[in-house]
CSV table of C-alpha atoms in Angstrom, one decimal:
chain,number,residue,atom,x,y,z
A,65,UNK,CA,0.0,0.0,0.0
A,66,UNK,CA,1.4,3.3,-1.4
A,67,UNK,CA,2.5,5.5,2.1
A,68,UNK,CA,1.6,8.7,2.2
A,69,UNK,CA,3.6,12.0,4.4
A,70,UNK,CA,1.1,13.3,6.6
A,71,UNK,CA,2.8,16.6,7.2
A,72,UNK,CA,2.2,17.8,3.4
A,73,UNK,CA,-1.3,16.6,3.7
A,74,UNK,CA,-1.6,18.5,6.6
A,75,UNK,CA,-0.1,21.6,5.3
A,76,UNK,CA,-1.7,21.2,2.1
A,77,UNK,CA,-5.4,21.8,4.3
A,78,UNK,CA,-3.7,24.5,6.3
A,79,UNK,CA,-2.6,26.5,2.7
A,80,UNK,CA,-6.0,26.3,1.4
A,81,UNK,CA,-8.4,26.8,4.9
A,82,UNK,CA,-6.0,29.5,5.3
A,83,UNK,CA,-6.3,31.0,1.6
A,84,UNK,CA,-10.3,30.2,1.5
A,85,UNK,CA,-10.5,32.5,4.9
A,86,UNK,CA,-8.5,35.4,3.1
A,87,UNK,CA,-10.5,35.1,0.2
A,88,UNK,CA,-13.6,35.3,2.2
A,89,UNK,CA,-12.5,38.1,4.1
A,90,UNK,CA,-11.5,40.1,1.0
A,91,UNK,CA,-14.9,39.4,-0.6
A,92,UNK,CA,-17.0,40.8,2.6
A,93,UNK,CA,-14.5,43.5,3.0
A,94,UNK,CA,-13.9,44.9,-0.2
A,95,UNK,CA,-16.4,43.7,-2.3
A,96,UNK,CA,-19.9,42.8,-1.3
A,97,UNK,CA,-21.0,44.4,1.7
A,98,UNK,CA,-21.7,47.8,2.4
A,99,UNK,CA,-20.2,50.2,5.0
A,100,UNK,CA,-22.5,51.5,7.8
A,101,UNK,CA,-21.3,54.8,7.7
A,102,UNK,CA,-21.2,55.9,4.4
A,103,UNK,CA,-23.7,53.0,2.5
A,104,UNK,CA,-20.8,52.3,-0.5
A,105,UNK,CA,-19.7,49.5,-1.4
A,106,UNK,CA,-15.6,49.9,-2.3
A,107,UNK,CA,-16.6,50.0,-5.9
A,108,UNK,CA,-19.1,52.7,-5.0
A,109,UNK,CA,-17.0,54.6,-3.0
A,110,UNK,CA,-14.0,54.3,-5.7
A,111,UNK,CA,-16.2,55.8,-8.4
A,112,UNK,CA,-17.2,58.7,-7.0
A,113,UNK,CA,-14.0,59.2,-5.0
A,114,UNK,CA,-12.3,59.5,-8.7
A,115,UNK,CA,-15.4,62.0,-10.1
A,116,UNK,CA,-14.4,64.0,-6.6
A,117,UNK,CA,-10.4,63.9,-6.8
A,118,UNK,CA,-10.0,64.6,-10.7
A,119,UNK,CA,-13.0,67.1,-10.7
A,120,UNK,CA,-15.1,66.0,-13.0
A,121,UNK,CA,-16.9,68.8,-13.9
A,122,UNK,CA,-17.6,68.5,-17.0
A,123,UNK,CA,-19.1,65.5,-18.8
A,124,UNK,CA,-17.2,62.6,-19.8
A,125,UNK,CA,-17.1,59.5,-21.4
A,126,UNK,CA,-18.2,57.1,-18.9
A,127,UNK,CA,-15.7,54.1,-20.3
A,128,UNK,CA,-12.9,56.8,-19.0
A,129,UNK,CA,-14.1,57.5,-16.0
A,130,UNK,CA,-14.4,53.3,-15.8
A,131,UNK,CA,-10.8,53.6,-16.9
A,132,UNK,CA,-9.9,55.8,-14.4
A,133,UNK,CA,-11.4,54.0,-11.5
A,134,UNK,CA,-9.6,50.8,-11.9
A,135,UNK,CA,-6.3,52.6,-10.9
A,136,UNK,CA,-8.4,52.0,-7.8
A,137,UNK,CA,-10.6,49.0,-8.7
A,138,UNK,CA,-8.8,46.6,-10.6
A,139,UNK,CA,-11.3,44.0,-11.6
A,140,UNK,CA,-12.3,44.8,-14.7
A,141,UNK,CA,-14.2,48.1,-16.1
A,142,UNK,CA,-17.6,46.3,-16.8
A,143,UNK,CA,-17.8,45.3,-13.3
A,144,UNK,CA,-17.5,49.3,-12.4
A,145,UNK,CA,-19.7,50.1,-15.4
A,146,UNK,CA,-22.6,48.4,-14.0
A,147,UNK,CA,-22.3,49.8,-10.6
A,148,UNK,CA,-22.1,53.5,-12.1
A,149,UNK,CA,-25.3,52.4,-13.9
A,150,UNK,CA,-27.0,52.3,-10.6
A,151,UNK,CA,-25.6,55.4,-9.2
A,152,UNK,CA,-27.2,57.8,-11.7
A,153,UNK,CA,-29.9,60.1,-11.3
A,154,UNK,CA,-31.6,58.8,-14.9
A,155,UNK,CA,-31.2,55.1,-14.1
A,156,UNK,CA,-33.9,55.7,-10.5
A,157,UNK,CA,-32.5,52.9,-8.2
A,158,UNK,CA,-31.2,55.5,-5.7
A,159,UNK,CA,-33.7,57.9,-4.1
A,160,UNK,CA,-29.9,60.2,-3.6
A,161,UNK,CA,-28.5,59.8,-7.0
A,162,UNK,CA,-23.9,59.8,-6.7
A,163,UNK,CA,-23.2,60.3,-10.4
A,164,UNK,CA,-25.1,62.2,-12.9
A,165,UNK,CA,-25.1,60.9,-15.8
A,166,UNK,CA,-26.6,61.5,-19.3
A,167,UNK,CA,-27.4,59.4,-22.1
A,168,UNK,CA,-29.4,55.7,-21.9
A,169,UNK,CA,-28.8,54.3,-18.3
A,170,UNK,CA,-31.4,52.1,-17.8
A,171,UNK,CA,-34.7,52.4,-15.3
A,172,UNK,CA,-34.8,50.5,-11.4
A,173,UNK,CA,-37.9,49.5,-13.2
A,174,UNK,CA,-37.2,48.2,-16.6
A,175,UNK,CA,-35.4,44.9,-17.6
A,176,UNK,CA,-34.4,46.9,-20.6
A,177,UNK,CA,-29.7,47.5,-20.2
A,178,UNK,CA,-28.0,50.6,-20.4
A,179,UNK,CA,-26.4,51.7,-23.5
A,180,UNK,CA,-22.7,50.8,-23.7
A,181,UNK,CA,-19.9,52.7,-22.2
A,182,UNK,CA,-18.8,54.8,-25.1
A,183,UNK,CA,-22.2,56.3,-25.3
A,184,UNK,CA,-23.2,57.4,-22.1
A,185,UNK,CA,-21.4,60.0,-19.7
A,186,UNK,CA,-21.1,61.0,-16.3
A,187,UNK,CA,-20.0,63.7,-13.9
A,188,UNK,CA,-20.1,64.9,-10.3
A,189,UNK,CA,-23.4,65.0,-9.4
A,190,UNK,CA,-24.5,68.0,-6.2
A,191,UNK,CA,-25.2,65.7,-4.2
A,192,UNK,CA,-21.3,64.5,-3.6
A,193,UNK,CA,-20.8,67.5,-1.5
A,194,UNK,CA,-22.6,65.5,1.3
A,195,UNK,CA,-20.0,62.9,0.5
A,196,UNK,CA,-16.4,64.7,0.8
A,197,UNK,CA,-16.6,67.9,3.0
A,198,UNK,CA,-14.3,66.6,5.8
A,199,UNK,CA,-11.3,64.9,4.0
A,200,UNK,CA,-9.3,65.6,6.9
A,201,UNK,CA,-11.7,63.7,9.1
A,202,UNK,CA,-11.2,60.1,7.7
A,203,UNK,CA,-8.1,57.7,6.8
A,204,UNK,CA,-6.6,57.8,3.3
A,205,UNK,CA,-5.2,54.5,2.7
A,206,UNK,CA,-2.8,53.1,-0.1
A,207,UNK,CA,-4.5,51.6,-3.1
A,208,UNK,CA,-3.5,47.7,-4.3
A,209,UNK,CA,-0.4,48.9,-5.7
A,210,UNK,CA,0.5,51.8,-3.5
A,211,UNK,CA,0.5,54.0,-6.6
A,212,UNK,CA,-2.2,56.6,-4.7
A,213,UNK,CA,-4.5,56.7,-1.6
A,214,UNK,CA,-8.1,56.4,-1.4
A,215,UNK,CA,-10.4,56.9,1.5
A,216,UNK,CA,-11.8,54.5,3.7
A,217,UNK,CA,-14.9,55.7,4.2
A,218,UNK,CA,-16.5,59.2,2.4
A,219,UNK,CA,-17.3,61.7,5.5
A,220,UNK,CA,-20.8,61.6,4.6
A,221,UNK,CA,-22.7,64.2,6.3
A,222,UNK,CA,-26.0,62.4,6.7
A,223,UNK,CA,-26.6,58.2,7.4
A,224,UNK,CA,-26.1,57.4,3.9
A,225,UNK,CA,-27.0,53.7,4.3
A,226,UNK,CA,-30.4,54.1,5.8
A,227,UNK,CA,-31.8,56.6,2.0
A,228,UNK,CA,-30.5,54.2,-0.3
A,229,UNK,CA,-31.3,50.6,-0.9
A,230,UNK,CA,-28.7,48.1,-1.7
A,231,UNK,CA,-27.9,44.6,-1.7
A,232,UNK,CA,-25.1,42.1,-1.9
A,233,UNK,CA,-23.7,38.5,-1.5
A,234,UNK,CA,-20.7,37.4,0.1
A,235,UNK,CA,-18.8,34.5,1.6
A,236,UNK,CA,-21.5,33.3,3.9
A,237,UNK,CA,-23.8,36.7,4.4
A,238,UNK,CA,-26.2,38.5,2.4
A,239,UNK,CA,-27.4,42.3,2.8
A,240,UNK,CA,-30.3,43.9,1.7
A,241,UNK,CA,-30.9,47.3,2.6
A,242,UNK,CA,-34.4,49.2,3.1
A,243,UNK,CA,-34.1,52.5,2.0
A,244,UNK,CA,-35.7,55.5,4.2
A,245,UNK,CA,-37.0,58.8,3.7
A,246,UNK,CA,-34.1,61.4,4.1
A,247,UNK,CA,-35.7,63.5,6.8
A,248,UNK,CA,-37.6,60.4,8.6
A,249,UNK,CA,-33.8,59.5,8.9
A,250,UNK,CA,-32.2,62.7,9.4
A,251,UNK,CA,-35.1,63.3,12.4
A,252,UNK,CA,-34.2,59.9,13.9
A,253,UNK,CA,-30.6,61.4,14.3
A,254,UNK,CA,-32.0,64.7,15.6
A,255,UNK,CA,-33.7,62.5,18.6
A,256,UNK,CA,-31.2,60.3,19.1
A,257,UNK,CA,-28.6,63.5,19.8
A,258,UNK,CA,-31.4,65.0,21.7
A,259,UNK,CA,-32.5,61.9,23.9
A,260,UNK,CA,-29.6,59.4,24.1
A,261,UNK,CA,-31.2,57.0,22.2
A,262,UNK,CA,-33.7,56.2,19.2
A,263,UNK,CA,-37.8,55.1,19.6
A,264,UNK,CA,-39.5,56.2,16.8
A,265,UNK,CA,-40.4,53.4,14.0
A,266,UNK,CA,-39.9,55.1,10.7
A,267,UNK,CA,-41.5,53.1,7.5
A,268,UNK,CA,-39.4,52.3,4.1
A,269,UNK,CA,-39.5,54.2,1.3
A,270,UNK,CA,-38.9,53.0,-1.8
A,271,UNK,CA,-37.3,54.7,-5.0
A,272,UNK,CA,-40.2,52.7,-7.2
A,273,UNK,CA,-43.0,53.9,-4.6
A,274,UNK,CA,-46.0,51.7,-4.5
A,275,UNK,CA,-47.2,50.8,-1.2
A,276,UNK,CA,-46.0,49.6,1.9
A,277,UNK,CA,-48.2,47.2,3.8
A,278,UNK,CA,-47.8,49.0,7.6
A,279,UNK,CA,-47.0,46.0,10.2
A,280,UNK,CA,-46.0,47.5,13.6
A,281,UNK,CA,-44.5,43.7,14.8
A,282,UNK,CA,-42.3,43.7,11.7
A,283,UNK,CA,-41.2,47.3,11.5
A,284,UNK,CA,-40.0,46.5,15.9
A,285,UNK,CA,-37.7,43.7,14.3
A,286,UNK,CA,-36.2,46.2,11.4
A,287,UNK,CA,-35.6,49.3,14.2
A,288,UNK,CA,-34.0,46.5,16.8
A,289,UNK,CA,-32.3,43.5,15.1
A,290,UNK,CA,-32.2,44.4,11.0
A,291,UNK,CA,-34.0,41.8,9.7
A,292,UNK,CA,-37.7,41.6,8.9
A,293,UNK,CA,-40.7,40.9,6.3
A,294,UNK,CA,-41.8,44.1,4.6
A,295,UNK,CA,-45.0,43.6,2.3
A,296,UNK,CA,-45.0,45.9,-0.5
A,297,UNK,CA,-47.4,46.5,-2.9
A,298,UNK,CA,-47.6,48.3,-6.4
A,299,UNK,CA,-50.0,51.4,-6.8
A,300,UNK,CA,-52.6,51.3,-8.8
A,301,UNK,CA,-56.0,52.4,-9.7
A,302,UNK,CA,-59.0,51.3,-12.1
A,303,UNK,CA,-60.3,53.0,-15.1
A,304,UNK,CA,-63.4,51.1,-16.7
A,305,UNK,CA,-62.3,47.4,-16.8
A,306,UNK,CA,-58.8,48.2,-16.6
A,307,UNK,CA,-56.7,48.2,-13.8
A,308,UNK,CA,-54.0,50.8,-14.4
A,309,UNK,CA,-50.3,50.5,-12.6
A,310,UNK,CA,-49.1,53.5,-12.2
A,311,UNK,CA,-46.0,52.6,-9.3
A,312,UNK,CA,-44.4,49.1,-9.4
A,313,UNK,CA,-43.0,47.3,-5.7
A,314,UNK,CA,-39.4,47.8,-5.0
A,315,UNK,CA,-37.3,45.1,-6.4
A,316,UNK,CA,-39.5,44.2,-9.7
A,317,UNK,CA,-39.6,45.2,-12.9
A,318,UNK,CA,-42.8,45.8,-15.7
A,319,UNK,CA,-41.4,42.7,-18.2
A,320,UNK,CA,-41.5,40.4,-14.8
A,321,UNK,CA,-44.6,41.6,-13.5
A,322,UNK,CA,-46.4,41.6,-17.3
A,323,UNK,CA,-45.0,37.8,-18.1
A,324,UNK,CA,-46.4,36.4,-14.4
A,325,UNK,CA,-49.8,37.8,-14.7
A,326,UNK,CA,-50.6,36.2,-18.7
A,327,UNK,CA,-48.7,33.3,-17.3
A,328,UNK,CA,-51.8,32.8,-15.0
A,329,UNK,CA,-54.4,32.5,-17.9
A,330,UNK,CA,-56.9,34.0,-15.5
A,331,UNK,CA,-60.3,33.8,-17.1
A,332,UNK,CA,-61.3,37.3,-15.9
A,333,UNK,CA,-58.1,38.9,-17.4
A,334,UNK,CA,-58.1,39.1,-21.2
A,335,UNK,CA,-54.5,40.6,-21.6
A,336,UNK,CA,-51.9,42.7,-19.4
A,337,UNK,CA,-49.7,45.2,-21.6
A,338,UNK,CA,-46.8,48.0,-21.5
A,339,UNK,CA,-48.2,51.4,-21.7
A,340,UNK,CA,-44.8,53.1,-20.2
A,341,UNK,CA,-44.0,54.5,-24.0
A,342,UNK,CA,-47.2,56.1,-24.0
A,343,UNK,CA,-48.5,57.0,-21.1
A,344,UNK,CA,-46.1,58.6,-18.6
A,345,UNK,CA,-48.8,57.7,-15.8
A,346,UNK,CA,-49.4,54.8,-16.6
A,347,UNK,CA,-46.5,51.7,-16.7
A,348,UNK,CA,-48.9,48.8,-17.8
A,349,UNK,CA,-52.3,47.9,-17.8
A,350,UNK,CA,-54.5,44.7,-17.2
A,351,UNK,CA,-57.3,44.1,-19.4
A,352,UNK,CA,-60.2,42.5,-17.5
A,353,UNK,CA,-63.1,40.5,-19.4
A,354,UNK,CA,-66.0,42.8,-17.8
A,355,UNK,CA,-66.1,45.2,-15.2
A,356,UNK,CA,-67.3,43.2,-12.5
A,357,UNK,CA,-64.8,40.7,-12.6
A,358,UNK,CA,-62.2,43.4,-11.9
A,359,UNK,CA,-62.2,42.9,-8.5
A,360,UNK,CA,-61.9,39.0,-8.8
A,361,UNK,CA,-58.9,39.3,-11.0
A,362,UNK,CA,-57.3,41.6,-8.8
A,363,UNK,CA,-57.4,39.4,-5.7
A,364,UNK,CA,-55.9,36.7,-7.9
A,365,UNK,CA,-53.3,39.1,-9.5
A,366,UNK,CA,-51.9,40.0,-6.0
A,367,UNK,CA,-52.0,36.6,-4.4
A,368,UNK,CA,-50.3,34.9,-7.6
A,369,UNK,CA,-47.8,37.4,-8.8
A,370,UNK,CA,-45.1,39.7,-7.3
A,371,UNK,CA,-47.5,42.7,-7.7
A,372,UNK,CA,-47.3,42.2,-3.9
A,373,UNK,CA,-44.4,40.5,-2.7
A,374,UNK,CA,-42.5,39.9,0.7
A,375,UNK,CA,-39.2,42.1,0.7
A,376,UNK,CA,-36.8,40.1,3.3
A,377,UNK,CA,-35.2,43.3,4.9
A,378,UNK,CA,-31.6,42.3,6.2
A,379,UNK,CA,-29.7,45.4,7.6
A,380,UNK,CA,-25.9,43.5,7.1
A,381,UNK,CA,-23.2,45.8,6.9
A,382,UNK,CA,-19.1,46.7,7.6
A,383,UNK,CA,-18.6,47.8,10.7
A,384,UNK,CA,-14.8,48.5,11.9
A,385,UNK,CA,-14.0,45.6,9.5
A,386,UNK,CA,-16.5,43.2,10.1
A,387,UNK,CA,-20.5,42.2,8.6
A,388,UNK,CA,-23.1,42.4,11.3
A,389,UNK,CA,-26.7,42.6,10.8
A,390,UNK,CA,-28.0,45.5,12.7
A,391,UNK,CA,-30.9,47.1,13.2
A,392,UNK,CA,-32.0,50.6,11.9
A,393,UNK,CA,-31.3,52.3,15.3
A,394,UNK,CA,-28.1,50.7,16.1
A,395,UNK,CA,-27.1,52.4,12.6
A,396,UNK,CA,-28.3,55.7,13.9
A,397,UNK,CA,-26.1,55.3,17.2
A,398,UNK,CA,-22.9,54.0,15.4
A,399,UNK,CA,-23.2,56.4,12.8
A,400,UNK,CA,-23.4,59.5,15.2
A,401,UNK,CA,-20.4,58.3,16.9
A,402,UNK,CA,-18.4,57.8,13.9
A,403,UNK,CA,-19.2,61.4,12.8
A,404,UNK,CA,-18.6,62.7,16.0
A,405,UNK,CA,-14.9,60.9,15.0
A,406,UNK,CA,-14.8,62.5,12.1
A,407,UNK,CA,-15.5,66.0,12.8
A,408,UNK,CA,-13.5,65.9,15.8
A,409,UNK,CA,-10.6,64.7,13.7
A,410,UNK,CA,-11.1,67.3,10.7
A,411,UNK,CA,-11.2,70.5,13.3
A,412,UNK,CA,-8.8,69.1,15.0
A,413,UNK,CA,-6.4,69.4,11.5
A,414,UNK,CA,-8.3,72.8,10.8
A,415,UNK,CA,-7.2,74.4,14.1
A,416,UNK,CA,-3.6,73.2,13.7
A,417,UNK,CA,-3.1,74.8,10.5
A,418,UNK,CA,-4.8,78.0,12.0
A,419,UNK,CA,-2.5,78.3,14.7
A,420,UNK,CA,0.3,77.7,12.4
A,421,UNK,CA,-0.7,80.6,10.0
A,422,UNK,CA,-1.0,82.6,13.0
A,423,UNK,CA,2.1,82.5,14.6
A,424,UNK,CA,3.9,82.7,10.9
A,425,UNK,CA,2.4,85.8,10.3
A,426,UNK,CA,3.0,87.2,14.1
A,427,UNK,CA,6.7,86.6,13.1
A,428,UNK,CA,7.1,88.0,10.1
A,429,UNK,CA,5.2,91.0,11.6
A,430,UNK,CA,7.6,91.0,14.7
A,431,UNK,CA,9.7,91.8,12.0
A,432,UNK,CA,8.6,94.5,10.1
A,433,UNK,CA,7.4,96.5,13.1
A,434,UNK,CA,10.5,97.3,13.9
A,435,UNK,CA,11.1,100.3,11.3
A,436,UNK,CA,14.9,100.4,11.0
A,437,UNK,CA,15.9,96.5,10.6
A,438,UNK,CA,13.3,95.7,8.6
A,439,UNK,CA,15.2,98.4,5.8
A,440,UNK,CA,18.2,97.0,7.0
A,441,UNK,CA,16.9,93.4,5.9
A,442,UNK,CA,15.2,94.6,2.9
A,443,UNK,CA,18.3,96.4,1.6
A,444,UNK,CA,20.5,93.0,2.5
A,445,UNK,CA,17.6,90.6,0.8
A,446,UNK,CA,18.1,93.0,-2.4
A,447,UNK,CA,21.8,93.3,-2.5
A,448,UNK,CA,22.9,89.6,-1.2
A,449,UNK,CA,19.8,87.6,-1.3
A,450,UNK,CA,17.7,85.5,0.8
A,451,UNK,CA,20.3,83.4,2.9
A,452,UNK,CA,22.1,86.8,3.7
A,453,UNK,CA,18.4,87.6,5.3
A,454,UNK,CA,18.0,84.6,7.0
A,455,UNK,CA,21.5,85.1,8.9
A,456,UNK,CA,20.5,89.1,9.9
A,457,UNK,CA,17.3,87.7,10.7
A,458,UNK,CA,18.9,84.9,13.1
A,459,UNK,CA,21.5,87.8,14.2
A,460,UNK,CA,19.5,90.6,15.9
A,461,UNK,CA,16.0,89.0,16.3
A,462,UNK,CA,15.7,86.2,19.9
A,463,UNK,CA,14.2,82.8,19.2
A,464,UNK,CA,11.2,84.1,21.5
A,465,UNK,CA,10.7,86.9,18.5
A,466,UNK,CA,11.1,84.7,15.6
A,467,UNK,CA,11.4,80.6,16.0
A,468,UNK,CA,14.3,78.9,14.3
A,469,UNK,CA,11.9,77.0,12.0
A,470,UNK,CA,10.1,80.1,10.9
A,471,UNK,CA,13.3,82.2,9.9
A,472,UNK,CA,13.8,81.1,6.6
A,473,UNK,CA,10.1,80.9,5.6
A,474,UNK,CA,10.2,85.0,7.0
A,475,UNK,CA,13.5,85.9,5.0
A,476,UNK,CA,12.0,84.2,1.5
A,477,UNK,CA,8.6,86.8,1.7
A,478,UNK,CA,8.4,89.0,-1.8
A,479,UNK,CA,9.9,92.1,-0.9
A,480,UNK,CA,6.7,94.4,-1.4
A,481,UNK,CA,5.1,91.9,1.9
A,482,UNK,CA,7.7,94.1,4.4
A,483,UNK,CA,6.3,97.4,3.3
A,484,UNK,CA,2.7,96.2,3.9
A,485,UNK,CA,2.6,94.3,6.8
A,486,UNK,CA,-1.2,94.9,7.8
A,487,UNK,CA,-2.3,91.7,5.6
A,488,UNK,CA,-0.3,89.6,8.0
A,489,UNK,CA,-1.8,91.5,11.0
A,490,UNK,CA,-5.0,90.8,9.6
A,491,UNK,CA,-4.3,87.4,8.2
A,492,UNK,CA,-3.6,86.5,11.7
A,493,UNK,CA,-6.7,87.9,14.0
A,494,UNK,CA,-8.8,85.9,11.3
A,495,UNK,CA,-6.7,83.0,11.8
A,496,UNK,CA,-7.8,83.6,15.9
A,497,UNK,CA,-11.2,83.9,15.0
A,498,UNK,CA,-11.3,81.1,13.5
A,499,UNK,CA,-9.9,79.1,15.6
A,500,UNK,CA,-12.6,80.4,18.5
A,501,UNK,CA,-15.4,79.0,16.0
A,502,UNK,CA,-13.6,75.3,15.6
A,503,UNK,CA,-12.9,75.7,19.3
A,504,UNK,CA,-16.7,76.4,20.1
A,505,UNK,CA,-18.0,73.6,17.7
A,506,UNK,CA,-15.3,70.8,19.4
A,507,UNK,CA,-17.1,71.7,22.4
A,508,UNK,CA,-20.9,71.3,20.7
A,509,UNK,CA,-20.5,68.5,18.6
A,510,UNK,CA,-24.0,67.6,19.1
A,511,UNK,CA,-25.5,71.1,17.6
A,512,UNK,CA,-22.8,70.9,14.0
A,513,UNK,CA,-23.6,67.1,12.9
């Protein structure tokens, strides 16, 4: 019998539990999942963090801007293509469009696909500024090469995660993400700052609209653990023996919706049809056999097809690092904290740039207050140049007057800064103000979120 050494076999498992971890980590990390602060997915985040960095102001090709992303993204520009799809205000599937875009991107509702790469462009949308005031704030890491740096998170200003839906699939989770009305959210932050924790139940709020079939039991299981059933319904209304759909459920599209109900061969339906070409309210219509068999056929419509359909709500997300499923008002508590982080962090860098602008210019105005060296050093910065005005500067000026590490940055000043020296007086007392208002927001946090 052939023998066999037990320590490769052993180390052969190791190598590929080992690798299969990595690779699992990798895909929840930095592929699937979203974060809980910001909502974005790395591919999300990389897109709009190259519109923000190269100022895209102007449109451009969108296969450029794919280009340009996978200097941060590097699997492949179709993958990024059909994220950017779903960012854009004229494809629908967020209710706070990232990218605008202009050409054919699609509908949320419509199994129809976007128009290829090199037809459609994109760039920085409005809304970004919610997404990249406080640079300071978060951690720039190296990309996968170490080429450039990239955020880890965007210091949104506002819980991101809770406006727009998302979902994903990684290595053992799954996240799908209710979306929110902005201000429901934004007034759930407002009484969590204001009461120390979160108690209102605030209802989803779909991009697609339609209704939302209220259970208080189920909405308790979104707030506190993230998971939940939500019953959603398309909007409609009846006109003669038609029943009209003006606002399809979150999730589904007309084509699905149109092929399930004929599938059913209901005898009190004659036909259901697109109408979204010519009828802007109006996406499709069923064709009932009489009038009073509408009712019938609508009871059987909404029971059989996914004109109302279940929506399995799972709040998973990144948080430090890691997936957890959370529930809507953890999200509110963690996210407050992590902007407190933030902003604490950015005025933090703010105020110690201040303060060094300040005490340049009180140097260099220590300096050219005193009337007879300052012609002294002007005449020697004309005749010998700027290290002869560093040494007279080092000469008759203390260290308490003008620090050793501001001497040369004082000596190099364009000549016509000595004979007006107010702008430095002034440059300075605005620095101080300035630093009084950072100062006073540090100390209300609570008040600037």
């Amino acid at each position: 019998m052939e023998q066999y050494d037990l320590s490769t076999i052993s180390s052969g498992v190791d190598y590929i539990k080992n690798g299969y971890i990595d690779y699992s980590e990798e895909v929840i990390r930095e592929r699937a999942l979203p974060d809980f602060f910001d909502g974005l997915k790395p591919v999300n985040r990389r897109i709009i963090y190259t519109l923000f960095r190269d100022k895209v102001k102007n449109f451009k090709k969108s296969g450029t801007l794919c280009g340009d992303t996978l200097a941060l993204h590097p699997h492949g520009d179709s993958a990024i293509y059909q994220a950017m799809v779903l960012m854009t205000q004229l494809n629908g599937s967020l209710a706070f469009p990232l990218v605008h875009g202009r050409g054919n991107f699609g509908g949320v509702y419509k199994t129809d696909p976007p128009a290829a790469m090199r037809y459609t462009e994109v760039k920085l949308h409005d809304n970004l500024k919610e997404y990249f005031g406080e640079m300071n704030g978060v951690q720039m890491v190296p990309n996968f090469d170490a080429t450039t740096t990239e955020p880890v998170v965007c210091p949104v200003s506002f819980p991101a995660v809770l406006v727009n839906a998302t979902s994903g699939i990684a290595v053992g989770f799954s996240s799908n993400l209710a979306s929110f009305n902005f201000v429901d959210v934004c007034n759930l932050v407002i009484e969590y700052i204001r009461d120390g924790s979160c108690h209102t139940v605030i209802e989803p709020d779909f991009v697609t609209g339609g209704y939302y079939v209220r259970n208080e039991k189920e909405l308790q299981k979104l707030m506190r653990a993230g998971k939940c059933k939500l019953k959603l319904r398309a909007k409609t209304y009846v006109d003669g023996k038609r029943i009209l759909v003006s606002e399809v459920p979150y999730g589904r599209t007309i084509q699905r919706l149109l092929k399930q109900i004929n599938d059913l061969n209901l005898p009190s339906v004659s036909n259901a049809y697109d109408k979204d070409d010519f009828d802007g309210e109006c996406l499709f219509a069923i064709q009932c056999t009489t009038k009073n068999r509408v009712d019938e056929a609508f009871y059987q419509i909404l029971k059989k097809t996914d004109l109302q359909y279940s929506f399995s709500a799972n709040m998973t997300v990144i948080v430090d690092g890691a997936p957890r499923t959370i529930g809507v008002w953890t999200i509110i508590e963690l996210w407050v904290a992590k902007r407190k982080e933030i902003l604490t962090k950015e005025y933090n860098e703010q105020v110690a740039n201040l303060k060094q602008t300040a005490r340049e210019a009180r140097a260099f105005m220590t300096i050219v207050k005193d009337e007879e060296k300052k012609r002294k050093l002007v005449n020697i910065i004309t005749d010998r140049g700027t290290a002869a005005g560093r040494q007279f500067i080092e000469e008759n000026f203390t260290r308490e007057e003008v620090a050793a590490d501001l001497i040369s940055l004082c000596a190099s000043r364009s000549l016509p800064s000595y004979y007006d020296g107010g702008k430095y007086r002034t440059l300075a007392d605005t620095a101080d103000n300035e630093i009084s208002e950072l100062e006073y927001k540090l100390s209300h946090l609570d008040e600037v979120i």
